[in-house]
Short mmCIF file of C-alpha atoms and ligand atoms in Angstrom, two decimals:
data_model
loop_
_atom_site.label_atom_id
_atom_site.label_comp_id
_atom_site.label_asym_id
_atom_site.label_seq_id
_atom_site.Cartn_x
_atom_site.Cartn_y
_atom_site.Cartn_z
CA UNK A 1 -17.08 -10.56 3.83
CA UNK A 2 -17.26 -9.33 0.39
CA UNK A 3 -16.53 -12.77 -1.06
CA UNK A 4 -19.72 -13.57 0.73
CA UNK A 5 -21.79 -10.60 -0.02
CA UNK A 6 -20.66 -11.24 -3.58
CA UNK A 7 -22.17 -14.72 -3.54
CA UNK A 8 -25.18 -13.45 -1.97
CA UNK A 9 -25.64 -11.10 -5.35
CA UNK A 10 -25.49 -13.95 -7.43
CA UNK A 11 -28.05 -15.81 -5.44
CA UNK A 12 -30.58 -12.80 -5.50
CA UNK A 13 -29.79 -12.33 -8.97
CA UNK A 14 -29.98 -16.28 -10.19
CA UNK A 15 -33.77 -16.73 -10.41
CA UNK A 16 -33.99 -13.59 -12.33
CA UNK A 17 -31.96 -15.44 -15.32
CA UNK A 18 -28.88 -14.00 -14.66
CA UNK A 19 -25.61 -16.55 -14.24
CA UNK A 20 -22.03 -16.02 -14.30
CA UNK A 21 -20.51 -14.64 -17.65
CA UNK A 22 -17.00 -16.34 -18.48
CA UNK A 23 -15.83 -13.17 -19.57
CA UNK A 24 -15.77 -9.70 -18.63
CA UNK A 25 -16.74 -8.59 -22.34
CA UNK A 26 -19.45 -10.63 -22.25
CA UNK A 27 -21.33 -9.62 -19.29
CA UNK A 28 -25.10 -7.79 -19.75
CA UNK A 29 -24.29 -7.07 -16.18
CA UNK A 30 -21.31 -5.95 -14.17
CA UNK A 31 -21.45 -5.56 -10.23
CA UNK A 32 -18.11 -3.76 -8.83
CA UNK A 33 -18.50 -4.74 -5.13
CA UNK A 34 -16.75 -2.24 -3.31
CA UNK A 35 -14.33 -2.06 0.07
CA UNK A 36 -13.67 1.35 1.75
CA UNK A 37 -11.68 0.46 4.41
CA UNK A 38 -8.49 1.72 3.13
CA UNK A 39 -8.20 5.24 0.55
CA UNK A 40 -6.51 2.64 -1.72
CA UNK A 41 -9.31 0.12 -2.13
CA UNK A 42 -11.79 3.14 -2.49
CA UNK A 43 -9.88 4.76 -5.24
CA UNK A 44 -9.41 2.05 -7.22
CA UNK A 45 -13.21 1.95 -7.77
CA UNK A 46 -12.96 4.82 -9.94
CA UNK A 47 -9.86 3.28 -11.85
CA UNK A 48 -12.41 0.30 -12.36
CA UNK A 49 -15.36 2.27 -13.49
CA UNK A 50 -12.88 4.20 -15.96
CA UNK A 51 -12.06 1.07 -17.59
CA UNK A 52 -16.26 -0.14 -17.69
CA UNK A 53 -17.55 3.07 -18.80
CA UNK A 54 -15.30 2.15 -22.23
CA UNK A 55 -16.22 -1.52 -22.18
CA UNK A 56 -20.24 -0.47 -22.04
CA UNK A 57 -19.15 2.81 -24.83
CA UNK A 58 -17.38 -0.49 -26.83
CA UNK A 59 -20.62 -3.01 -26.83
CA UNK A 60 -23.24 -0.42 -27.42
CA UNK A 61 -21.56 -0.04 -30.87
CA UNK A 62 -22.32 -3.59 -31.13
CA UNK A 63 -26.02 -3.00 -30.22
CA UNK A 64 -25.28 -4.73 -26.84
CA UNK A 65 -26.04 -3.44 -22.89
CA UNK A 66 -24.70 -3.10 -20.21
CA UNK A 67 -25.97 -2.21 -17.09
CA UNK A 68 -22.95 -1.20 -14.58
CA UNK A 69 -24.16 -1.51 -10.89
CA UNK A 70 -21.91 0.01 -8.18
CA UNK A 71 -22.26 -2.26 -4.55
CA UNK A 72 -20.61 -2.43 -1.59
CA UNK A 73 -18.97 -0.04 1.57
CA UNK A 74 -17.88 2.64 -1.42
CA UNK A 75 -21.31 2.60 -2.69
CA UNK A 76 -22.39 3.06 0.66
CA UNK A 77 -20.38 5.95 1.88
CA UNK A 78 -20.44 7.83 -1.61
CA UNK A 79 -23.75 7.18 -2.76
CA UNK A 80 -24.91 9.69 -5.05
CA UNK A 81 -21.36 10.85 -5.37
CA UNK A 82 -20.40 8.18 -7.49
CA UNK A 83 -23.05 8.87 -10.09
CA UNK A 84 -21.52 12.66 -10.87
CA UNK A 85 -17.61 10.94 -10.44
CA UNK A 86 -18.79 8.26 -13.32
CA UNK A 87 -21.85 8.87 -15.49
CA UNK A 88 -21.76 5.20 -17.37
CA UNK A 89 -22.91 3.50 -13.74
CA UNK A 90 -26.93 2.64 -13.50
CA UNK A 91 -27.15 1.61 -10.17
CA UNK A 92 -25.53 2.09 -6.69
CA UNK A 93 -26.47 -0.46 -4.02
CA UNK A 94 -25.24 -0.63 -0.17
CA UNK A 95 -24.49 -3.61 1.60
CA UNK A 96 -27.80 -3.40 3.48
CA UNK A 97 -30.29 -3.81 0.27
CA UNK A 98 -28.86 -6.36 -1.75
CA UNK A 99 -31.98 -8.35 -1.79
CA UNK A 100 -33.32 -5.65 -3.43
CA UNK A 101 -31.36 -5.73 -6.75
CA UNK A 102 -33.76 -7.36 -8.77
CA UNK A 103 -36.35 -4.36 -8.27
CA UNK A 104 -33.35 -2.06 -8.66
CA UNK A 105 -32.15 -3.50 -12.10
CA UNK A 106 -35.92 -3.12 -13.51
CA UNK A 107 -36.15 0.56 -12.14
CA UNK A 108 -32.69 1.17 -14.04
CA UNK A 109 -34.63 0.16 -17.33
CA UNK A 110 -36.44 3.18 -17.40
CA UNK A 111 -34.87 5.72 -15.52
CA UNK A 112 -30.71 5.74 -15.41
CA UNK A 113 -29.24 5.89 -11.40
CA UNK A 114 -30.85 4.39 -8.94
CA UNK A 115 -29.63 4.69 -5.68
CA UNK A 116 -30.65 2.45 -2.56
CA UNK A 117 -28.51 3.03 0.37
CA UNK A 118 -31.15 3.26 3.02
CA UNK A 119 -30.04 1.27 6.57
CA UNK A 120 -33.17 -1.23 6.39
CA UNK A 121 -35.59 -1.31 9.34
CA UNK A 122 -35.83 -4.90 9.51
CA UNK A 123 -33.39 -7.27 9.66
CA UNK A 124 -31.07 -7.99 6.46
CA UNK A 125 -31.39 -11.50 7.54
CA UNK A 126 -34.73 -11.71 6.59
CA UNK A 127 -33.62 -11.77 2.95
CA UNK A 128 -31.62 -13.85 2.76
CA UNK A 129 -31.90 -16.44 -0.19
CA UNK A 130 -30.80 -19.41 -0.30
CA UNK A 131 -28.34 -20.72 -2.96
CA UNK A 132 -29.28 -23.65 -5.09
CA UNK A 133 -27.14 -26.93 -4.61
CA UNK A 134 -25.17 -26.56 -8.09
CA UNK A 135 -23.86 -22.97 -6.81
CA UNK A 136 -23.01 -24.43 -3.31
CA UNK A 137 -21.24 -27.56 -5.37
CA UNK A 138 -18.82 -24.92 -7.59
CA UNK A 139 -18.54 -23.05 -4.50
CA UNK A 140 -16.79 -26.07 -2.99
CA UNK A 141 -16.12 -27.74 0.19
CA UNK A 142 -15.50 -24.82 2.71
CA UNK A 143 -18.46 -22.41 2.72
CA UNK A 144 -18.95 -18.54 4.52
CA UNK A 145 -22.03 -18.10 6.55
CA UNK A 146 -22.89 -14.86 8.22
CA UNK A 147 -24.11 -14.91 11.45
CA UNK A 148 -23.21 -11.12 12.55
CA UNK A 149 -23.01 -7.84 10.88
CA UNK A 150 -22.22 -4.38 11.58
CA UNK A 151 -20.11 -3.03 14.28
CA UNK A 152 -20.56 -0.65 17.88
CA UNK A 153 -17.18 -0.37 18.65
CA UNK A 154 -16.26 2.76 16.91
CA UNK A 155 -12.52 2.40 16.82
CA UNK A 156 -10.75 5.91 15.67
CA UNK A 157 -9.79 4.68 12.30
CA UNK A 158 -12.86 2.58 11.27
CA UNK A 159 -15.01 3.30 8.46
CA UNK A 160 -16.74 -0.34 9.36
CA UNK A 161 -19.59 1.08 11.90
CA UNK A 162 -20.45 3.85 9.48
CA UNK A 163 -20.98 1.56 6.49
CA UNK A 164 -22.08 -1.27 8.14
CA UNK A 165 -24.66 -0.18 10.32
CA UNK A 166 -25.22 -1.38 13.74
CA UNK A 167 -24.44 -4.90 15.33
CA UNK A 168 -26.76 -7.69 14.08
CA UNK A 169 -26.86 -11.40 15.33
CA UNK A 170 -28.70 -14.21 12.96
CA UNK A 171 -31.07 -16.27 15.28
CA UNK A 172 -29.06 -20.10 15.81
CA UNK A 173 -32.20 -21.99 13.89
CA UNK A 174 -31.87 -19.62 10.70
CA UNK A 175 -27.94 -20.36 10.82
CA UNK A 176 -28.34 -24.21 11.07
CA UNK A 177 -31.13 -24.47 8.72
CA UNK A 178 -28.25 -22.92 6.34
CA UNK A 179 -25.90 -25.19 7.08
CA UNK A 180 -27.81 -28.27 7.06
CA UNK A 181 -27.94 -27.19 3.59
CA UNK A 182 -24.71 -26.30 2.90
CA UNK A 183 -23.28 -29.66 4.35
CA UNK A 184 -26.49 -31.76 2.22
CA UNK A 185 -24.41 -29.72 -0.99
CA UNK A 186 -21.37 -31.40 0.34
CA UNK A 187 -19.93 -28.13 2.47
CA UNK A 188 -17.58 -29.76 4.92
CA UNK A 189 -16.19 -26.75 6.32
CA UNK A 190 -18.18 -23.57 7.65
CA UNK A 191 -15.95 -20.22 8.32
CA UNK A 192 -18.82 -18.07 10.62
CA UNK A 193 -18.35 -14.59 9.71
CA UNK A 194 -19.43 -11.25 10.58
CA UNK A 195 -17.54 -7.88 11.10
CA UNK A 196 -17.46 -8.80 14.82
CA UNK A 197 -18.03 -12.25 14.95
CA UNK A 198 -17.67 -13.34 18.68
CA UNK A 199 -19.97 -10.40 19.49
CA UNK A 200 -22.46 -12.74 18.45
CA UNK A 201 -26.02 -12.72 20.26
CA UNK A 202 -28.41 -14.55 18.22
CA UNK A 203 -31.85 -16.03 19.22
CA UNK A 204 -32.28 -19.82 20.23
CA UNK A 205 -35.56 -21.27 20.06
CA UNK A 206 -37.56 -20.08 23.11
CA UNK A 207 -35.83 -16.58 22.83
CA UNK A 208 -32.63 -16.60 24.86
CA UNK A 209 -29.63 -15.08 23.45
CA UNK A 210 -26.85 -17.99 22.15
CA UNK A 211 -23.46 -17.45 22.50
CA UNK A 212 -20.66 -18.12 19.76
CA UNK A 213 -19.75 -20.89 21.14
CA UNK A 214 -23.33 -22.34 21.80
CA UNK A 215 -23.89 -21.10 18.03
CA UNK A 216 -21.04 -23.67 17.36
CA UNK A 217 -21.92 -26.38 19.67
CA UNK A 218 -25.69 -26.32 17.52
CA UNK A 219 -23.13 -26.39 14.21
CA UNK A 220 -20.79 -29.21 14.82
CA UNK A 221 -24.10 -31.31 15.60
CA UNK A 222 -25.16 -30.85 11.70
CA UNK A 223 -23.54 -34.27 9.91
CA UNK A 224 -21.08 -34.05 7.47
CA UNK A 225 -19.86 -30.59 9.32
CA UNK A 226 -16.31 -31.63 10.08
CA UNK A 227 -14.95 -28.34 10.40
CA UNK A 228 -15.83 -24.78 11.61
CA UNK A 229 -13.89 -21.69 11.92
CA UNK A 230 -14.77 -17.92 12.64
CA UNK A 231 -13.97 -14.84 11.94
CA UNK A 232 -13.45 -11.75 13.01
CA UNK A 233 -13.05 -11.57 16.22
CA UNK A 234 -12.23 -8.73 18.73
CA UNK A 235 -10.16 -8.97 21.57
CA UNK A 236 -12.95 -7.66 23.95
CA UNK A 237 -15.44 -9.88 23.28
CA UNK A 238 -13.07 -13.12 23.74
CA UNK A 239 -16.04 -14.79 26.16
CA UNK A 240 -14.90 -17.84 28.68
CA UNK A 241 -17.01 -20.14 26.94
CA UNK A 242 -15.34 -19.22 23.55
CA UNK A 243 -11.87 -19.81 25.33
CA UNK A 244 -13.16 -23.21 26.52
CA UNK A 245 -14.84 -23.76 22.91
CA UNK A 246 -11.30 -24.08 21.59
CA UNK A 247 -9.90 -26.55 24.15
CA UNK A 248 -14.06 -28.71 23.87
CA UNK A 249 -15.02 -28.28 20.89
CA UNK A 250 -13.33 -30.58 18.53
CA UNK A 251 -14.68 -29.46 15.11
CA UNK A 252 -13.38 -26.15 15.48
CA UNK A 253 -9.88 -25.72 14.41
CA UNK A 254 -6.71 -24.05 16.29
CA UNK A 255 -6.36 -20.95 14.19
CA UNK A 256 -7.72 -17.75 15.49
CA UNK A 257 -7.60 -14.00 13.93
CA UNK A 258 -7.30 -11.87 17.17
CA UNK A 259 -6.85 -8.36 15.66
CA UNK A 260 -4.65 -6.15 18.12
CA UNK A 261 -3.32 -3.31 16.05
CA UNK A 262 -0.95 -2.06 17.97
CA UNK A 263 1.82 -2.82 20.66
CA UNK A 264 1.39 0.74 22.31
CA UNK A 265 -1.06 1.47 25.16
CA UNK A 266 -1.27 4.82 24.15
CA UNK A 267 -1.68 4.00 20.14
CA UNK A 268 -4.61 1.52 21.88
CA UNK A 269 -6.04 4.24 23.65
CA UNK A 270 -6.63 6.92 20.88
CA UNK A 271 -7.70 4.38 18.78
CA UNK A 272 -10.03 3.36 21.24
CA UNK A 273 -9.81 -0.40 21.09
CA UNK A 274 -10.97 -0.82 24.29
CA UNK A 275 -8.24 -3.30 25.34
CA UNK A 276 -4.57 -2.88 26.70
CA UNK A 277 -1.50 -4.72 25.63
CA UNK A 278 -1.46 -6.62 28.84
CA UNK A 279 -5.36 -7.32 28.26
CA UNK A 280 -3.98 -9.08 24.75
CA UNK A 281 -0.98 -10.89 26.34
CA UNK A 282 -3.28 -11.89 29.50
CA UNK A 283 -5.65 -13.04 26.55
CA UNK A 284 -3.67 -14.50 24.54
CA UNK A 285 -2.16 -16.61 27.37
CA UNK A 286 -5.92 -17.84 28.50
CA UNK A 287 -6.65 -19.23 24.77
CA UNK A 288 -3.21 -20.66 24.55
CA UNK A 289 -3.60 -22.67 28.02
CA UNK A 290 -7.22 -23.90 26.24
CA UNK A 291 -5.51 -25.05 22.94
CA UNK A 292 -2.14 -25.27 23.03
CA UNK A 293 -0.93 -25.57 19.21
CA UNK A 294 -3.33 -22.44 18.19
CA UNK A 295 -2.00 -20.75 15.49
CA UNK A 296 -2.88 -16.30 16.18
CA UNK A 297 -3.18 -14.37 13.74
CA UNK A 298 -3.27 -10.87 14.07
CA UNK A 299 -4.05 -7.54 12.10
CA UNK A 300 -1.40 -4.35 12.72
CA UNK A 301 -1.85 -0.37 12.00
CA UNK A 302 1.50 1.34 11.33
CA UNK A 303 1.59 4.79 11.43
CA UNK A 304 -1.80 5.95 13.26
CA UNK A 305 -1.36 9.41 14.25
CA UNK A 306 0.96 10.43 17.14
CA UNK A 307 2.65 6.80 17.19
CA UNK A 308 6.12 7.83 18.19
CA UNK A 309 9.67 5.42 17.38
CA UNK A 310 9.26 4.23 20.73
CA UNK A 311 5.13 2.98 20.43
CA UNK A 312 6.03 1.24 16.97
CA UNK A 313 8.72 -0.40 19.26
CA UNK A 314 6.40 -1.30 21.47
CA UNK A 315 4.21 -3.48 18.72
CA UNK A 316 7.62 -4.81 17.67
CA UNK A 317 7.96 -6.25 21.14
CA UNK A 318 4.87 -7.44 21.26
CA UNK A 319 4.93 -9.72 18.25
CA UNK A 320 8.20 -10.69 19.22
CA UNK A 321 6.36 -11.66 22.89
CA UNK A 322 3.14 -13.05 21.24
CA UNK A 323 4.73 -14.99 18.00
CA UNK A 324 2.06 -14.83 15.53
CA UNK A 325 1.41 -17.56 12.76
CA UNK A 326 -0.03 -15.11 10.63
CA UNK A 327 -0.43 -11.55 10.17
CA UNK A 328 -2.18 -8.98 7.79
CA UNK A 329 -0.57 -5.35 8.53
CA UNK A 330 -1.29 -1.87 6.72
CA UNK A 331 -0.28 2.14 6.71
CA UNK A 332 -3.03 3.78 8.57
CA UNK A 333 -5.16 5.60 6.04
CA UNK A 334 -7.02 8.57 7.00
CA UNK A 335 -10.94 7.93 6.46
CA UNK A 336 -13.09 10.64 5.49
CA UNK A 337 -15.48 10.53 8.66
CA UNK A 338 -13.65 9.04 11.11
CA UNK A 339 -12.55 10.53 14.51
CA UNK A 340 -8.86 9.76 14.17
CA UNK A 341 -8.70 11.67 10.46
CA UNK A 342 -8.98 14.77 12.06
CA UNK A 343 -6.18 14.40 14.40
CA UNK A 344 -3.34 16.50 13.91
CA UNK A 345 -0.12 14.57 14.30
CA UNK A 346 -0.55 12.22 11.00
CA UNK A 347 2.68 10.46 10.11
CA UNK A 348 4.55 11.34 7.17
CA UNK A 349 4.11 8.66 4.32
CA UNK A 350 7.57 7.62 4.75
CA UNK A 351 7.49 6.93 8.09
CA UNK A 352 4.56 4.81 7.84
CA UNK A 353 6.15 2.65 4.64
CA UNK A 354 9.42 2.23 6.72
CA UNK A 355 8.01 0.99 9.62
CA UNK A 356 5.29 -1.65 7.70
CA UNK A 357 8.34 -2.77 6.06
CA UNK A 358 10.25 -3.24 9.37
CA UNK A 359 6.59 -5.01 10.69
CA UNK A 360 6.72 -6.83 7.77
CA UNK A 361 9.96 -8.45 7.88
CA UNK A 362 8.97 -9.38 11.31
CA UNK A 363 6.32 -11.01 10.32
CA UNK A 364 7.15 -13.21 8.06
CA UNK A 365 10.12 -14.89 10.20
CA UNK A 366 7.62 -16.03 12.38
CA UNK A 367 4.87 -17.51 9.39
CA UNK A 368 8.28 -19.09 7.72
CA UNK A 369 9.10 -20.21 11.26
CA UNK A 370 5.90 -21.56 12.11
CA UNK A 371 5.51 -23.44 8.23
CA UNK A 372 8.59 -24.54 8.88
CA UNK A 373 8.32 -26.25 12.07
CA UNK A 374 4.84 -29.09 10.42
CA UNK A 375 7.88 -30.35 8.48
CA UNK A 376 7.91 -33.91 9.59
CA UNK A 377 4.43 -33.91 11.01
CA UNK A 378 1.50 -35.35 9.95
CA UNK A 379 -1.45 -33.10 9.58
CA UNK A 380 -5.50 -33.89 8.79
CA UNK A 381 -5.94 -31.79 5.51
CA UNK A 382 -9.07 -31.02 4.16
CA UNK A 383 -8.69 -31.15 0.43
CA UNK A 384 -10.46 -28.38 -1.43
CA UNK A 385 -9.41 -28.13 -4.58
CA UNK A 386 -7.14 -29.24 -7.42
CA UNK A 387 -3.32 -27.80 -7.32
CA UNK A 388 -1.31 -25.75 -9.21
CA UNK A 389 -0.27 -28.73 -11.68
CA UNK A 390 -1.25 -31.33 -13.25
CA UNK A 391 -1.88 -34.31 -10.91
CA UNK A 392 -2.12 -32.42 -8.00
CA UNK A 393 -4.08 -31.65 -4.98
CA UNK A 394 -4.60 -28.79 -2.46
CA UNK A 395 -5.97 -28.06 0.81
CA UNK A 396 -5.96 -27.12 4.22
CA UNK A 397 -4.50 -27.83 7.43
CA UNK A 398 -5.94 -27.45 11.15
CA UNK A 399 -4.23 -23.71 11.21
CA UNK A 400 -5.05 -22.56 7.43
CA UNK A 401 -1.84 -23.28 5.66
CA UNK A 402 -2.31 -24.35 2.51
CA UNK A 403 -0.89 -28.00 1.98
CA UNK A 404 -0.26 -28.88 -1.52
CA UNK A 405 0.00 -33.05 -2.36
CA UNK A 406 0.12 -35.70 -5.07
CA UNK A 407 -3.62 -37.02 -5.57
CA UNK A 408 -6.59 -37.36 -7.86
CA UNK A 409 -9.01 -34.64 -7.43
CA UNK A 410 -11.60 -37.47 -6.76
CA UNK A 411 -10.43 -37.25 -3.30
CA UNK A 412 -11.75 -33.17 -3.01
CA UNK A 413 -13.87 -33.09 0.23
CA UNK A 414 -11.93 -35.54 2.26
CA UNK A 415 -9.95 -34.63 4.90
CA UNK A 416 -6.96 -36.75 4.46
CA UNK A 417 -3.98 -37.25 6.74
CA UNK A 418 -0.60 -36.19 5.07
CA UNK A 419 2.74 -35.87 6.22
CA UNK A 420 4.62 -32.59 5.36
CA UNK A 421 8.02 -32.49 3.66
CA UNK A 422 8.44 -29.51 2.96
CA UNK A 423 7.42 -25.50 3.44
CA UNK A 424 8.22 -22.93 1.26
CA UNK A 425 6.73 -19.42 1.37
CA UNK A 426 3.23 -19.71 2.13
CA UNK A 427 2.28 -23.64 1.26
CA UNK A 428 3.65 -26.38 2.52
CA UNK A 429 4.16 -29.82 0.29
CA UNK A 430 3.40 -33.31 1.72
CA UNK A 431 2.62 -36.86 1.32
CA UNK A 432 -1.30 -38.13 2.03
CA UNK A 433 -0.34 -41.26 4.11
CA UNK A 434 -2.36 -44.34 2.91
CA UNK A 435 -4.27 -45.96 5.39
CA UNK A 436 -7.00 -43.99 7.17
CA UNK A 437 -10.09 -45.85 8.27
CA UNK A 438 -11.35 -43.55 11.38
CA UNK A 439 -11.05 -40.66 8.80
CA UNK A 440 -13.70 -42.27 6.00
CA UNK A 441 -15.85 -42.53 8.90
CA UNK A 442 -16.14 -38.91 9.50
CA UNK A 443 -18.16 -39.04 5.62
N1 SAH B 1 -13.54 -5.97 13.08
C1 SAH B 1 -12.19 -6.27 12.90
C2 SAH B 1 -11.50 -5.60 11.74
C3 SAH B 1 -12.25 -5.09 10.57
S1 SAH B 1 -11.35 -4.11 9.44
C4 SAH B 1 -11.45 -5.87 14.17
O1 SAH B 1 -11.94 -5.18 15.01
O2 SAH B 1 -10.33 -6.22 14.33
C5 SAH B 1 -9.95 -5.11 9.04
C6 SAH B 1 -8.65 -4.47 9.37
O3 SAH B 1 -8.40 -3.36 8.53
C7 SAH B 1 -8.54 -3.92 10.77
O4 SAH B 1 -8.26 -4.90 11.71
C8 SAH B 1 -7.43 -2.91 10.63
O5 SAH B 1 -6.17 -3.49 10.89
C9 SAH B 1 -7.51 -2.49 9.17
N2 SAH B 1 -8.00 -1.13 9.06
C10 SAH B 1 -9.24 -0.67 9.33
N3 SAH B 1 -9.30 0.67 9.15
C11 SAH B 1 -8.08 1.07 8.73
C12 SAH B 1 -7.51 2.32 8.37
N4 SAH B 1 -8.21 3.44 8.44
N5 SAH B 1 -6.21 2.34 8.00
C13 SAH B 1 -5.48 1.21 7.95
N6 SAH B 1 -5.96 0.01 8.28
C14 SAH B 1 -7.25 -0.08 8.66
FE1 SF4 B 2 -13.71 -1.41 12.86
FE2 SF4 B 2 -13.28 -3.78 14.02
FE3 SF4 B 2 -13.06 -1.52 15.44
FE4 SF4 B 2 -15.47 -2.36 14.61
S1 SF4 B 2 -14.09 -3.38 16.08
S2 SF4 B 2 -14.70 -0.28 14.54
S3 SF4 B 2 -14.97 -3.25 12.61
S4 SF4 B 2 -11.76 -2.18 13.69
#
């Protein structure tokens, strides 16, 4: 999300003049975006600022400026705050009013910190602006587009409904009219995102609410789109039609982020998620009867208050039940604001370390057992980028591993079919097999 909101700065920002400095010294303008999800990724802002407030002390001895702006879920929740923490920053800027930077860099001429973290009446949306084709091009072949913001759930831990505002769906037309573009920029990959994606409700023409997966059906009709994922989803808003999506839908790939957090019903409960651990294996059975080969991913919270030996064992089971391709796991961290902060029975640090690490370890058996097991297969990767060395190529696969080959980069945007050799850690290495005719076609 904030790789995309990032993007979306230097859209607003590009017809002002402004374009992408090589280097940090160099910069007339520096935009932290900020994440407050966890304490650590909020504190680090100030780290950050430390180190900008010397870099802007260091070129106005050289007669230069720099104007520092603050943006982002930090910005959001702090607002003012962050002016009296670090006096060098000019302007602080929420996720909602990004399109109006412009108007808040020429306020910050005159008069130092300006502030603009107002929740918008209209639609974000609305403001969107478009990239130009060269940005899209550097961007490369996979693209973000948001089609949903904000979130109602109000889980116990979550700082996202507080920061993000309210749930928000981006009529279909607006979306494909992006994408169109995106895929004329030669985009063949769209990743639909939004803090709950698959709560998505946008408009069709004639006023109807779309689902997801009629949002996708619209996509996968826009040529050149060979690819689509999403992301992120919650387990409660898993629709039918988005089940069937993955067994119909043949542009969108076998990898889904199902977020579950915890093994325990009780843990589930308190953090109120809404859904049971039976809901998630009864779930996760539905999707896998749809689309077989799916590769889950999943997000895990060690360590929310209360969670007893025998509830951590109970998430240990359940990845051990589930088997998981994929994972991103954290120590619950207490968020100013949030229902489950004020709850007495927080874990002791240690606790929570020792159990991520035993989560952990987990974990990655079953990514290394799952890379492990395309050895000998061939897979359609869709190559992004060039590789680590000299002469060589990387991309995707159908469940987001990251394939690494011999190849010229000429062949960047083609999805090519390779056969994999080897897996080690998180890539795996392969071989693009020569002949593949019905895959040109797909240009
Ligand atoms: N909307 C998504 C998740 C958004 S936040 C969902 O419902 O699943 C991304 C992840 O950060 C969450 O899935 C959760 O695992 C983690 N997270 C959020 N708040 C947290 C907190 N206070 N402490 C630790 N991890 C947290
Ligand atoms: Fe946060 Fe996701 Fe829960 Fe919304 S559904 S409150 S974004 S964890």
């Amino acid at each position: 999300m904030n790789v995309y909101d990032a993007q979306r700065m230097a859209d607003v920002l590009a017809p002002e003049g402004y374009a992408a400095a090589a280097h940090l010294e160099e910069a007339d303008l520096v935009v932290l975006n900020t994440c407050h999800i966890r304490e650590r990724a909020s504190e680090k802002v100030f780290s950050e600022l430390g180190k900008l407030r010397a870099l802007k002390a260091e070129r106005a001895k050289a007669g230069q400026e720099t104007k520092i702006v603050v943006a982002g879920c930090v910005a959001q929740a702090e607002g003012a705050e962050i002016f009296r923490r670090q006096k060098a920053v000019d302007v602080v800027v929420g996720p909602q009013s990004y399109h109006r930077l412009p108007e808040l860099l020429r306020r910050a001429e005159s008069s130092r910190a300006v502030l603009d973290t107002d929740f918008p009446a209209v639609s974000k949306f609305d403001h969107l602006v478009a990239p130009a084709p060269a940005a899209i091009r550097k961007r490369g072949v996979t693209a973000f587009v948001t089609v949903q913001e904000g979130c109602d759930k109000f889980c116990t831990f979550c700082v996202v409904p507080y920061t993000r505002g309210a749930e928000d769906s981006r009529p279909v037309e607006d979306i494909a009219a992006e994408v169109e573009m995106l895929a004329a920029a030669g985009v063949r990959e769209v990743n639909l995102i939004g803090q709950n994606v698959n709560a998505y409700h946008g408009q069709m023409q004639g006023g109807a609410a779309a689902s997801l997966a009629a949002l996708m059906a619209r996509i996968g009709s826009v040529p050149g789109i060979a690819r689509i994922r999403y992301t992120t989803s919650h387990p409660g808003d898993m629709d039918a039609s988005l089940i069937r999506a993955h067994r119909d839908q043949p542009k969108l790939m076998p990898f889904l982020h199902l977020p579950v957090q915890s093994g325990s019903n009780a843990i589930l409960a308190r953090m109120n998620r809404k859904h049971t651990r039976a809901d998630y294996i009864a779930l996760a059975g539905e999707i896998r009867a749809a689309r077989p080969d799916i590769a889950l991913s999943s997000d895990f919270i060690v360590g929310f208050p209360g969670e007893t030996e025998e509830d951590f064992g109970a998430t240990l089971e359940l990845i051990e039940h589930i088997v998981f391709a994929s994972a991103f796991s954290f120590k619950y961290s207490p968020r100013p604001g949030t229902p489950a902060a004020e709850l007495d029975d927080q874990i002791p640090e240690a606790v929570k370390v020792e159990r991520l690490s035993r989560l952990q370890t987990l974990l990655d058996q079953q990514r290394y057992a799952f890379n492990r097991k395309m050895v000998g297969r061939v897979l359609d990767v869709l190559i992004e980028k060039p590789g680590r060395h000299k002469g060589q190529i990387a991309g995707k696969s159908p469940y987001l591993q990251p394939v690494l080959m011999d190849g010229s980069a000429e062949r960047i945007g083609e999805i090519v079919s390779v056969e994999i050799v080897s897996a080690e850690g998180n890539s795996l290495f392969g071989r693009p097999l020569p002949e593949q005719p019905a895959r040109e076609a797909l240009r």
